[in-house]
mmCIF file of C-alpha atoms and ligand atoms in Angstrom:
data_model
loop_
_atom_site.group_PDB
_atom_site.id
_atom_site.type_symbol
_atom_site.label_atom_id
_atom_site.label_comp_id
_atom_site.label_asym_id
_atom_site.label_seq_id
_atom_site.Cartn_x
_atom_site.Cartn_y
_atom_site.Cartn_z
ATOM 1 C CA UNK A 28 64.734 110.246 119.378
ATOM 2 C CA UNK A 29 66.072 108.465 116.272
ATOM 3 C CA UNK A 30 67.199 104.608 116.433
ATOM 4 C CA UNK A 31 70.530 103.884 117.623
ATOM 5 C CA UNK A 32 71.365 101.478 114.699
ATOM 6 C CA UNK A 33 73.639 98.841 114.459
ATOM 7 C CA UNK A 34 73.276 97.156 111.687
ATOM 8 C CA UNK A 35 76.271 98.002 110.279
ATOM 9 C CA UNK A 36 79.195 100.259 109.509
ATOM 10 C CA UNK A 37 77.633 101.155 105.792
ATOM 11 C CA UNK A 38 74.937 103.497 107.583
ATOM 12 C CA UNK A 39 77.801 106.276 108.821
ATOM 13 C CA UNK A 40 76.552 109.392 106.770
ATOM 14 C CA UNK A 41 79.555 111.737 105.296
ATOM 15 C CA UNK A 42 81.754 114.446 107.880
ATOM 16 C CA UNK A 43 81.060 117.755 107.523
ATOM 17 C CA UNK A 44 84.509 117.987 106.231
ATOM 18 C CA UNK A 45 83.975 115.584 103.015
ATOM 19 C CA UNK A 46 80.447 117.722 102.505
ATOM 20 C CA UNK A 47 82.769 120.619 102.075
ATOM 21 C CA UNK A 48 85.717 118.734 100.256
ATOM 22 C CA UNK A 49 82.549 117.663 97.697
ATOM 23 C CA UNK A 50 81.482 120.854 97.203
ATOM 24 C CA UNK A 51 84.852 122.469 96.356
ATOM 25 C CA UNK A 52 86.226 119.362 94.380
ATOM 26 C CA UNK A 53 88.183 119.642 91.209
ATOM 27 C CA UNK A 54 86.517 117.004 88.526
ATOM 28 C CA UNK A 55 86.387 116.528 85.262
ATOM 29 C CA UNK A 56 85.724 113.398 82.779
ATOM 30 C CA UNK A 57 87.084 110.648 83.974
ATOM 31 C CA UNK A 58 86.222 108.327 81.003
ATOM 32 C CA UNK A 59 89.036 110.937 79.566
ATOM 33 C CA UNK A 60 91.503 110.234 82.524
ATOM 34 C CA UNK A 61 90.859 113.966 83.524
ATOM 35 C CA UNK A 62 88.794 113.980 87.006
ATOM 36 C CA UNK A 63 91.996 115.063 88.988
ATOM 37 C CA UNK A 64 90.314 114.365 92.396
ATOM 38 C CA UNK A 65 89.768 110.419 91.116
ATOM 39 C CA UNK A 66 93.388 110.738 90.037
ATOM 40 C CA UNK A 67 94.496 111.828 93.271
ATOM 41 C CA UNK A 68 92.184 109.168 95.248
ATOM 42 C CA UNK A 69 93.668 106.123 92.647
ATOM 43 C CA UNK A 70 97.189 107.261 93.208
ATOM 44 C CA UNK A 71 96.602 107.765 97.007
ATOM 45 C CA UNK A 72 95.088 104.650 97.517
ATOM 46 C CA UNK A 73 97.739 102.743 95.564
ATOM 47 C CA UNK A 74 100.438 104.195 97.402
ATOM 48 C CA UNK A 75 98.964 103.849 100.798
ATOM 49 C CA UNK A 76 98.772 99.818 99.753
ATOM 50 C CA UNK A 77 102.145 99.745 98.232
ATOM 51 C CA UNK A 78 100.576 98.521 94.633
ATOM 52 C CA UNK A 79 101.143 100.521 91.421
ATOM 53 C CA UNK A 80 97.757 101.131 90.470
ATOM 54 C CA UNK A 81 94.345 101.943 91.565
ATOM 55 C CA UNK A 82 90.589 101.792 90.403
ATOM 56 C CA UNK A 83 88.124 103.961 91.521
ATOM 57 C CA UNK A 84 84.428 101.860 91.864
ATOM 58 C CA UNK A 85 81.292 102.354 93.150
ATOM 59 C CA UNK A 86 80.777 99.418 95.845
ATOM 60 C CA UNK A 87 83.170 96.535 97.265
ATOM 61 C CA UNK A 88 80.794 94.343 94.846
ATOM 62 C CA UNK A 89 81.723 95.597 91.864
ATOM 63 C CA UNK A 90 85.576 95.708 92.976
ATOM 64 C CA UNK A 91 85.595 91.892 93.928
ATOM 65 C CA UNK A 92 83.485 91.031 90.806
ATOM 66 C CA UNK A 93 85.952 93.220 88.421
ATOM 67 C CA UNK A 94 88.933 91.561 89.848
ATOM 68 C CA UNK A 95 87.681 88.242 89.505
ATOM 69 C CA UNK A 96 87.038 88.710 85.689
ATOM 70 C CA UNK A 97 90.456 90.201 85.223
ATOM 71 C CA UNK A 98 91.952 87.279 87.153
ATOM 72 C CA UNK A 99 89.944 84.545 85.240
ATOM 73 C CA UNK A 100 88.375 83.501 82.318
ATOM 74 C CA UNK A 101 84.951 81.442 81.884
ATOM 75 C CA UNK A 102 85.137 77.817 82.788
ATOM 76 C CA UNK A 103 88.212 78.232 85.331
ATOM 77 C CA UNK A 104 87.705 77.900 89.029
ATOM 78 C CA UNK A 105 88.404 79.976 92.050
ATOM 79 C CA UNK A 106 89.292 79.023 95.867
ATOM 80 C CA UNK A 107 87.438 80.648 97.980
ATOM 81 C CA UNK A 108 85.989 79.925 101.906
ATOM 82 C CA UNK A 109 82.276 79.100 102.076
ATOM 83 C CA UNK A 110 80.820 82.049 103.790
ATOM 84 C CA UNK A 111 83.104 85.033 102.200
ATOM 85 C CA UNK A 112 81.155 87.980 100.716
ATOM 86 C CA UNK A 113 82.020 87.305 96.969
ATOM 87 C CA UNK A 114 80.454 83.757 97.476
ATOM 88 C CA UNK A 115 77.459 84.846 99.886
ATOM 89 C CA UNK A 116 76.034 88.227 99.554
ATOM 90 C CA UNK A 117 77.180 88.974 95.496
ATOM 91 C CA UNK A 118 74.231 87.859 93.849
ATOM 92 C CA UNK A 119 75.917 85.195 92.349
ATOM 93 C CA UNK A 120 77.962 87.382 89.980
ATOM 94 C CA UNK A 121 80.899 84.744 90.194
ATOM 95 C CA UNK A 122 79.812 82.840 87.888
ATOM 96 C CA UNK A 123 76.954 85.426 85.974
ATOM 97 C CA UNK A 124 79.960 87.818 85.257
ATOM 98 C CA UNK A 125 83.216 85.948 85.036
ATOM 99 C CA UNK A 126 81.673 82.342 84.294
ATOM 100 C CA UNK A 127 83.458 80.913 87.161
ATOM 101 C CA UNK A 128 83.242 78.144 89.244
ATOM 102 C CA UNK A 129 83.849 78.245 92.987
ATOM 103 C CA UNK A 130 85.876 75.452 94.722
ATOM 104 C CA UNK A 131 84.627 76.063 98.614
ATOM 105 C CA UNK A 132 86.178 75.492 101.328
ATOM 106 C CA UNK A 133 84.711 75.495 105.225
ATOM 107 C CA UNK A 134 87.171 77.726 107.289
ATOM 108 C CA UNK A 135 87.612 77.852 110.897
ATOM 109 C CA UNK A 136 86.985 81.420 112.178
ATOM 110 C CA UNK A 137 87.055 82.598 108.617
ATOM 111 C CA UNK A 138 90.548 80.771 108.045
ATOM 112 C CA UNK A 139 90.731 78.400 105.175
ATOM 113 C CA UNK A 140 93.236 75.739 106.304
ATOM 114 C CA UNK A 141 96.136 75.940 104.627
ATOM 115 C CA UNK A 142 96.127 72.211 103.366
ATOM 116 C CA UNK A 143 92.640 72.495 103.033
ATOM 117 C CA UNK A 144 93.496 75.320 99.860
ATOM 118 C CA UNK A 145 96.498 72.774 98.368
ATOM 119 C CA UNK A 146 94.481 70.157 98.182
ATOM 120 C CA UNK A 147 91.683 71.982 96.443
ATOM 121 C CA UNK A 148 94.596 73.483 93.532
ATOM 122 C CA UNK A 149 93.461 71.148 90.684
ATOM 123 C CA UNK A 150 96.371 69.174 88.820
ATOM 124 C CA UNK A 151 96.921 69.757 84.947
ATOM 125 C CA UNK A 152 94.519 67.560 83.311
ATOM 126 C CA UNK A 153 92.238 67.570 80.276
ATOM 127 C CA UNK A 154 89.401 67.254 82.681
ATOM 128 C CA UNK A 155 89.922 69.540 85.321
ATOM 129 C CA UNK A 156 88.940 73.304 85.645
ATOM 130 C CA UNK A 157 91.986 75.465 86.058
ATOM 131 C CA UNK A 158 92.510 76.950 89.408
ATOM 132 C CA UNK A 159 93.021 80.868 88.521
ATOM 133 C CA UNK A 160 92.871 82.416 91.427
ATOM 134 C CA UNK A 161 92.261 82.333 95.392
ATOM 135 C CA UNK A 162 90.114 85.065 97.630
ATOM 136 C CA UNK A 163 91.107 85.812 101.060
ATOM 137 C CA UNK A 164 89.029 87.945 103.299
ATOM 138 C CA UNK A 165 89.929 90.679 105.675
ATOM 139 C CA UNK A 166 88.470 91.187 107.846
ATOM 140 C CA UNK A 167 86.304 88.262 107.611
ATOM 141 C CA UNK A 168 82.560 89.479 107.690
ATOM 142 C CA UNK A 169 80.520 86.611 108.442
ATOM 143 C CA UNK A 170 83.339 85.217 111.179
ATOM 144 C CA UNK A 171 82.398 88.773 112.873
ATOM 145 C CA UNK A 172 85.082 90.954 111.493
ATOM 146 C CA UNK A 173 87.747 87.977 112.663
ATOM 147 C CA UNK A 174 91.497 89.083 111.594
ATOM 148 C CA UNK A 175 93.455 87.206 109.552
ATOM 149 C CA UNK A 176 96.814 86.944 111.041
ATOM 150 C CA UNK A 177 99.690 88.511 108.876
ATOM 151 C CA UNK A 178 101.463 85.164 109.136
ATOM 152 C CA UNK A 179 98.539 83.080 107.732
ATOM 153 C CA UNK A 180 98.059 85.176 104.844
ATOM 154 C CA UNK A 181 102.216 85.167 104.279
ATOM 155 C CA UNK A 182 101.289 81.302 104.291
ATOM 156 C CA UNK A 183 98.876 81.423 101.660
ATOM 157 C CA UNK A 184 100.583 83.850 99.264
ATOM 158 C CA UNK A 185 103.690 81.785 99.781
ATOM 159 C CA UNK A 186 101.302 78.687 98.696
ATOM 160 C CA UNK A 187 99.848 80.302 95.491
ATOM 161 C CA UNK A 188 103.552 81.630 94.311
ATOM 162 C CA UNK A 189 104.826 78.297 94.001
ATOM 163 C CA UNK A 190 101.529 77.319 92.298
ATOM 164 C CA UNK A 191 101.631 80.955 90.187
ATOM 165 C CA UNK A 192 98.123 81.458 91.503
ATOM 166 C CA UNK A 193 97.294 85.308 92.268
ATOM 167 C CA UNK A 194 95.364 86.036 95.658
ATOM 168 C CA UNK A 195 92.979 88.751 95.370
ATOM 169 C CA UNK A 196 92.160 90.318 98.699
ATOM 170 C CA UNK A 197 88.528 91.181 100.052
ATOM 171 C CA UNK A 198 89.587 94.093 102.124
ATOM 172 C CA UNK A 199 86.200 95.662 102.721
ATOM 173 C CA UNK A 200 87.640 96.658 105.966
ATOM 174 C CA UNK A 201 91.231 95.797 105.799
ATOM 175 C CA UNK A 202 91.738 99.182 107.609
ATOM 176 C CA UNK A 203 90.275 98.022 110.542
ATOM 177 C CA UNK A 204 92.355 94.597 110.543
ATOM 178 C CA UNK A 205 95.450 97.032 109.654
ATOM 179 C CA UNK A 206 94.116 99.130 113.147
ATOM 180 C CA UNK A 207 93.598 95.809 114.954
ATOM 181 C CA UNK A 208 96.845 94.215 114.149
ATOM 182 C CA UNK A 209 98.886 97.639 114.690
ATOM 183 C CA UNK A 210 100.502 97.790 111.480
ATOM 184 C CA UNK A 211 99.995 99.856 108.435
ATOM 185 C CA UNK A 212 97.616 98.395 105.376
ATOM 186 C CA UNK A 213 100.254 97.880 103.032
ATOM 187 C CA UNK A 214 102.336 95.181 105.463
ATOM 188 C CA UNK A 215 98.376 93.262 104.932
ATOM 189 C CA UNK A 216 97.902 94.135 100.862
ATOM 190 C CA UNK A 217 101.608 92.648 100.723
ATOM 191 C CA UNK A 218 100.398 89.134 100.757
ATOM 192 C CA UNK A 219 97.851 89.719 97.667
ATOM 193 C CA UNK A 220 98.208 90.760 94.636
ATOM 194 C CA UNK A 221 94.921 92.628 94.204
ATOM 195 C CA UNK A 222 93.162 94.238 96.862
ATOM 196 C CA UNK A 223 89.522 95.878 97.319
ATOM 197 C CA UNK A 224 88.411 97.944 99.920
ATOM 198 C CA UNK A 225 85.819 100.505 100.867
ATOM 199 C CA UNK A 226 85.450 103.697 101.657
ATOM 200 C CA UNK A 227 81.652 103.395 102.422
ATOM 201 C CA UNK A 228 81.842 101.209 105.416
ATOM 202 C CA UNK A 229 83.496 102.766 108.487
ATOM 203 C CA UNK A 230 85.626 105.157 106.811
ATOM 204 C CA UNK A 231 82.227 107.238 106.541
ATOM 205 C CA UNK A 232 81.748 108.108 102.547
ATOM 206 C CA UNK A 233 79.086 108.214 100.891
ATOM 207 C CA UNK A 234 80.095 105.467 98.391
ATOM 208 C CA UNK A 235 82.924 103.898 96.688
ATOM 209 C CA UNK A 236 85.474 101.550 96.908
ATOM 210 C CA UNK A 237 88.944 100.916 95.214
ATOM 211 C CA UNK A 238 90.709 98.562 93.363
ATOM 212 C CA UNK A 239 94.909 98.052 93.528
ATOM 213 C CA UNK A 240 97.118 96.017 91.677
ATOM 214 C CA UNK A 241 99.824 96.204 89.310
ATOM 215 C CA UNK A 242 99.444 98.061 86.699
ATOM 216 C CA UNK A 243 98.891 95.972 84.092
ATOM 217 C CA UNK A 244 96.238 94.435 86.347
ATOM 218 C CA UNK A 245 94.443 97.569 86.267
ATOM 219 C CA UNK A 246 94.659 98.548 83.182
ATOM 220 C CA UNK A 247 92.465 95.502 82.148
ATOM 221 C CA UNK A 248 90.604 95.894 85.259
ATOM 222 C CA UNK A 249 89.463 99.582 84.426
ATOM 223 C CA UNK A 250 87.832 98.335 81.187
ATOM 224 C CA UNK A 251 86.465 95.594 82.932
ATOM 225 C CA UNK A 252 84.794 97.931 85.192
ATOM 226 C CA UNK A 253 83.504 99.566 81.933
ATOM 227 C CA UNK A 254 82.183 96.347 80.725
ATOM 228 C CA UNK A 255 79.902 96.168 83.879
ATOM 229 C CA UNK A 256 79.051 99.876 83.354
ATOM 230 C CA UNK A 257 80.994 101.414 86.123
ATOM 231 C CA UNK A 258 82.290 103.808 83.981
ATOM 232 C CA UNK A 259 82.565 107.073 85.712
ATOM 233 C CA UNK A 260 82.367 110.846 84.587
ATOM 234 C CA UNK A 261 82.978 113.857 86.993
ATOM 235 C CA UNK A 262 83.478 110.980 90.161
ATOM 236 C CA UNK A 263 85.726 113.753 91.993
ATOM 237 C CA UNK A 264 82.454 114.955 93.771
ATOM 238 C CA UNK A 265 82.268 111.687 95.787
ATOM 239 C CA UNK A 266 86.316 110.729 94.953
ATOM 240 C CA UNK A 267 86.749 113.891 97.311
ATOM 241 C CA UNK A 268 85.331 112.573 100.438
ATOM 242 C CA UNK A 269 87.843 109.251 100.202
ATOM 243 C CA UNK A 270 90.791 111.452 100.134
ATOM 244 C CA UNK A 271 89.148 112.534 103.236
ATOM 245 C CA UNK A 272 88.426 108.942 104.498
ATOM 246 C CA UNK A 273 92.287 108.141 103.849
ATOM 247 C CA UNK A 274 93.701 111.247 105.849
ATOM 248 C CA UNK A 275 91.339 111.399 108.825
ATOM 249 C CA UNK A 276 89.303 108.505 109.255
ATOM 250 C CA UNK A 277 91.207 105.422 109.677
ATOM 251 C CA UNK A 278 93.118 105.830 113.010
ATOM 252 C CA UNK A 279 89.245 106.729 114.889
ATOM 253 C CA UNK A 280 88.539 102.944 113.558
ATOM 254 C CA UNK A 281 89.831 101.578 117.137
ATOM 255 C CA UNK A 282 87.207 103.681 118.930
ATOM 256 C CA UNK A 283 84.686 101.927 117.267
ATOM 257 C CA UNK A 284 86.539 98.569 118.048
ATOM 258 C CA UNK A 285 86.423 99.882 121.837
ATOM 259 C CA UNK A 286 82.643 100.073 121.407
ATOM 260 C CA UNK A 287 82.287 96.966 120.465
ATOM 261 C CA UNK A 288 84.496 95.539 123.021
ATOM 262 C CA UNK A 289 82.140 97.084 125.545
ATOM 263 C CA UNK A 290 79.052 95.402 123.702
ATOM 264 C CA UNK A 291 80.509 92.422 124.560
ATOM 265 C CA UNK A 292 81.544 92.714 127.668
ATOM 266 C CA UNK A 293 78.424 93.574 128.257
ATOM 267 C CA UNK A 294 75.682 90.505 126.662
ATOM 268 C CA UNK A 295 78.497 88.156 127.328
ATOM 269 C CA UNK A 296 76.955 88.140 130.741
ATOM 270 C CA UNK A 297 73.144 87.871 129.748
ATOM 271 C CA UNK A 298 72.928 83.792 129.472
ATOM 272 C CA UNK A 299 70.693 83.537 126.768
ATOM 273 C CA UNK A 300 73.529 84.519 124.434
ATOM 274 C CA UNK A 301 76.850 83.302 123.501
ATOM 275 C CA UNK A 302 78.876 86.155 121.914
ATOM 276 C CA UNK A 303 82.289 85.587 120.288
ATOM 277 C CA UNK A 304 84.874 88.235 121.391
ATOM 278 C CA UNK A 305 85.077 90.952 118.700
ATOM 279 C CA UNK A 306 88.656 91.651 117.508
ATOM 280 C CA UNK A 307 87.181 94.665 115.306
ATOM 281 C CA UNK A 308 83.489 96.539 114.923
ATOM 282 C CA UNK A 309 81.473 93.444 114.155
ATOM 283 C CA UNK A 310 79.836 91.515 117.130
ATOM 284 C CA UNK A 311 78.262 88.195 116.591
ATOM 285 C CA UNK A 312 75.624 86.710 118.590
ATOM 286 C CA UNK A 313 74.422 83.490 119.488
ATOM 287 C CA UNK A 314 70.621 82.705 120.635
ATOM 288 C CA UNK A 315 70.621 79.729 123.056
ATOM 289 C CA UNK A 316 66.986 79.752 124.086
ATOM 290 C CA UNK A 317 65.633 78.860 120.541
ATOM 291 C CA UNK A 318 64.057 81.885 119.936
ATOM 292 C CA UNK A 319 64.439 83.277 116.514
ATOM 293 C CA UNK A 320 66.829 85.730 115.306
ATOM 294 C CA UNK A 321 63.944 87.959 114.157
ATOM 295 C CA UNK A 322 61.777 87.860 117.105
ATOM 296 C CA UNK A 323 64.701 89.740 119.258
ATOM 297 C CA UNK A 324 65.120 92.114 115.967
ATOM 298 C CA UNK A 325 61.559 93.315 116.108
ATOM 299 C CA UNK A 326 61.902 94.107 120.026
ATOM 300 C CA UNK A 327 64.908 95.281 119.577
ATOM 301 C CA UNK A 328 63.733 97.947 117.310
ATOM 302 C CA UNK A 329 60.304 98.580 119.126
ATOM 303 C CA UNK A 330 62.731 99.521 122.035
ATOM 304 C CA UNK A 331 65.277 101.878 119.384
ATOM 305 C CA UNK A 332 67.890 99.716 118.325
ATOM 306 C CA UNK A 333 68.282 98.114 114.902
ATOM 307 C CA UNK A 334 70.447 95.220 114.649
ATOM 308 C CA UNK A 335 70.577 92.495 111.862
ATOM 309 C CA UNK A 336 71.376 88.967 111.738
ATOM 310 C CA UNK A 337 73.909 86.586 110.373
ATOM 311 C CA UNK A 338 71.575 83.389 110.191
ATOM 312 C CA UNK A 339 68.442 82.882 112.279
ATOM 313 C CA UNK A 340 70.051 82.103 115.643
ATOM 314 C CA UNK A 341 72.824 84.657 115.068
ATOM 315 C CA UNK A 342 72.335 88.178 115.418
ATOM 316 C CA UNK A 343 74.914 91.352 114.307
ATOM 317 C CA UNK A 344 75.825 94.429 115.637
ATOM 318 C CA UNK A 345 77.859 96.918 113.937
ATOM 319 C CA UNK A 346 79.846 99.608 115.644
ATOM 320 C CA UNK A 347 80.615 102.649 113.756
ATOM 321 C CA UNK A 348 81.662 106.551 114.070
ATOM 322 C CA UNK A 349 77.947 107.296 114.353
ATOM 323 C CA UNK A 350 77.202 105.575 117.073
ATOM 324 C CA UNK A 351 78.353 107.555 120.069
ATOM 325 C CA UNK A 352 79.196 105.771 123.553
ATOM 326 C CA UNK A 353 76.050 106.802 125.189
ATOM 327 C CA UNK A 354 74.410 105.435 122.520
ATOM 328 C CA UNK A 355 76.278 101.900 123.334
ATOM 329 C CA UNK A 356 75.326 102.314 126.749
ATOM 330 C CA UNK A 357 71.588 102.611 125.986
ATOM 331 C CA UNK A 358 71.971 99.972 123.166
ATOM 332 C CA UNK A 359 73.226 97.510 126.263
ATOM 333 C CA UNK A 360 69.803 98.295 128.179
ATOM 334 C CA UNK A 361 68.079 97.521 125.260
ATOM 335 C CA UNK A 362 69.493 94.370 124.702
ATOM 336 C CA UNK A 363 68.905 93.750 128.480
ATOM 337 C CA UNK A 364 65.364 94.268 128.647
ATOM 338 C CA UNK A 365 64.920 92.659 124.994
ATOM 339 C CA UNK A 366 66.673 89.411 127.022
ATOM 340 C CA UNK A 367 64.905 89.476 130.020
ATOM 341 C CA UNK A 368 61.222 88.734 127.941
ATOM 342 C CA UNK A 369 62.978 85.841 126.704
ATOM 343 C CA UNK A 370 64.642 84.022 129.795
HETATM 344 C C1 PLP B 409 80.510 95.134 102.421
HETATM 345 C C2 PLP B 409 81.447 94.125 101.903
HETATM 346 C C3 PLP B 409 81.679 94.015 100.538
HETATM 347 C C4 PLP B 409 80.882 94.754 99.489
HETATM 348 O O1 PLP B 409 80.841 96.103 99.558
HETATM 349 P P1 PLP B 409 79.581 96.917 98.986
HETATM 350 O O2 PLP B 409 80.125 98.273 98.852
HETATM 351 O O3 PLP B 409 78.505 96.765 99.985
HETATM 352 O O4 PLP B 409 79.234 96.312 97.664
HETATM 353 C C5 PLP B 409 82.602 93.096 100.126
HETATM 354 N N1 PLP B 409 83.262 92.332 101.000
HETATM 355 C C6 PLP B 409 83.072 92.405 102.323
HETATM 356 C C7 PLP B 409 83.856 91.530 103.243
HETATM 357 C C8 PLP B 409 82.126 93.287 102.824
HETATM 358 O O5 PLP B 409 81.906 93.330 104.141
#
């Protein structure tokens, strides 16, 4: 029997439907503009964000780092909160690729406060950085796939407008906030002016992410992405499976939500941890005996589950469409047993 893993959403392999959708796809050179299937998936995406444009891209990375060089130029400075992807887990490219600075701020529950981001806008000045641009985050990975609420991100675009700041969006999974929250992407990508997400994650494709914006903003985005050699050729192979993704995979996002919800339930009785309630797929855990993060990770995966962890007292669990209910089920005795060496 294989492992029942939960490490995170990015390990869903493709449906049988986007192997077929691959196979039969329509492509051709899309340094040319002429891979109709990327086309399609650009267009589509735009549309289903209510944006003008879109960019096709290989990862979430390289979407958050090319909008961040369109957005800025060396030497300026970007608002962003203290444990958001684009300042923890992208290789430092911030300030490698755009020659950015990062002004940080400590959020609550992945929420910057809005204060917190006026204060940090710098004033004119010949010795200050320019502020040119803040990142929000949605859902928030490292606050365990937290929501922002649609009226704290209408707070924080109204903020930058009167400042003329953009807000790019990290919407790795804004599908599953759009799920959570019960309204469609676009009333989210409405307070931002760029927006990333991914198709790899629980949407199920094999890779990719996209890009939307205005269209001037992706116009200089697309030969951005060139500039970091994402330039693509016959893409509508792998474009194929996100028109997929974007018909058929987004509503099944609550089931994996549910599964997660009955993780919870679930070690929030085992004392030894202290779990925050998940609002989406990501559940965060807190160790309260001491024991290391990686000592429960090794039993855990002697016994068949992989899990990962946030920091060494916090572990992570992922739901996702290849994890099936049983599967929780037996993940929960797992996690039992794996607790019960410990107490
Ligand atoms: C996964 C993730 C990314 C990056 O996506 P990759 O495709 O793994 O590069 C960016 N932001 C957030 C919030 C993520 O969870």
């Amino acid at each position: 029997m294989g492992y029942i893993d939960l490490r995170s959403d990015t390990v869903t392999k493709p449906t049988e439907e986007m192997r077929k959708a691959m196979y039969r796809a329509e492509v051709g050179d899309d340094g040319y503009g002429e891979d109709p299937t990327v086309n399609l998936l650009e267009q589509k995406a735009a549309e289903l964000l209510d944006k003008e444009a879109g960019l096709f891209v290989v990862s979430g990375t390289m979407g958050n780092q090319v909008a961040v060089l369109t957005w800025t130029n060396p030497g300026e400075e970007i608002i962003l909160e203290a444990e958001s992807h684009i300042f923890y887990y992208e290789a430092g490219g911030l300030s490698a690729n755009a020659g950015v600075q990062a002004f940080l701020i400590y959020g609550e529950d992945g929420l910057m406060d809005v204060e917190d981001i006026k204060k940090a806008i710098r004033p004119k000045g010949r010795v200050f950085p320019k502020t040119s641009l803040i990142v929000l985050e949605n859902t928030h990975n490292r606050a365990g796939g937290k929501v922002l609420p649609i009226s704290y991100m209408r707070q924080v675009y109204e903020l930058s407008k009167d400042y003329n700041i953009p807000i790019h969006l990290d919407g790795a999974r804004i599908f599953n906030a759009s799920v959570y929250l019960k309204v469609p992407a676009k009333e989210i990508a409405k307070y931002a002016d760029s927006v990333m997400f991914c198709l790899s994650k629980g949407l199920g494709c094999p890779m990719g992410s996209l890009l939307v914006g205005s269209k001037e903003f992706i116009e200089e985005a697309r030969k951005n992405r060139q500039r970091l050699g994402g330039g693509l050729r016959q893409a509508g192979v792998i474009a194929s499976c996100g028109l997929v993704a974007l018909e058929k995979m987004i509503d099944r996002l609550e089931e994996d939500h549910e599964k997660a919800k009955r993780l919870y339930e679930f070690i929030k009785e085992i004392d030894i941890f202290d779990v925050k309630k998940p609002e989406t797929n990501i559940l965060k855990v807190k160790i309260k005996n001491g024991k290391e993060a990686k000592v429960f990770l090794e039993d855990f995966k002697r016994n068949g589950l992989l899990a990962t962890s946030f920091d060494e007292e916090t572990l992570r669990f992922v739901t996702h469409k290849d994890v099936s209910f049983d599967e929780i089920e037996r993940a929960k005795e797992i996690i039992y047993k794996v607790s019960k060496l410990y107490k």
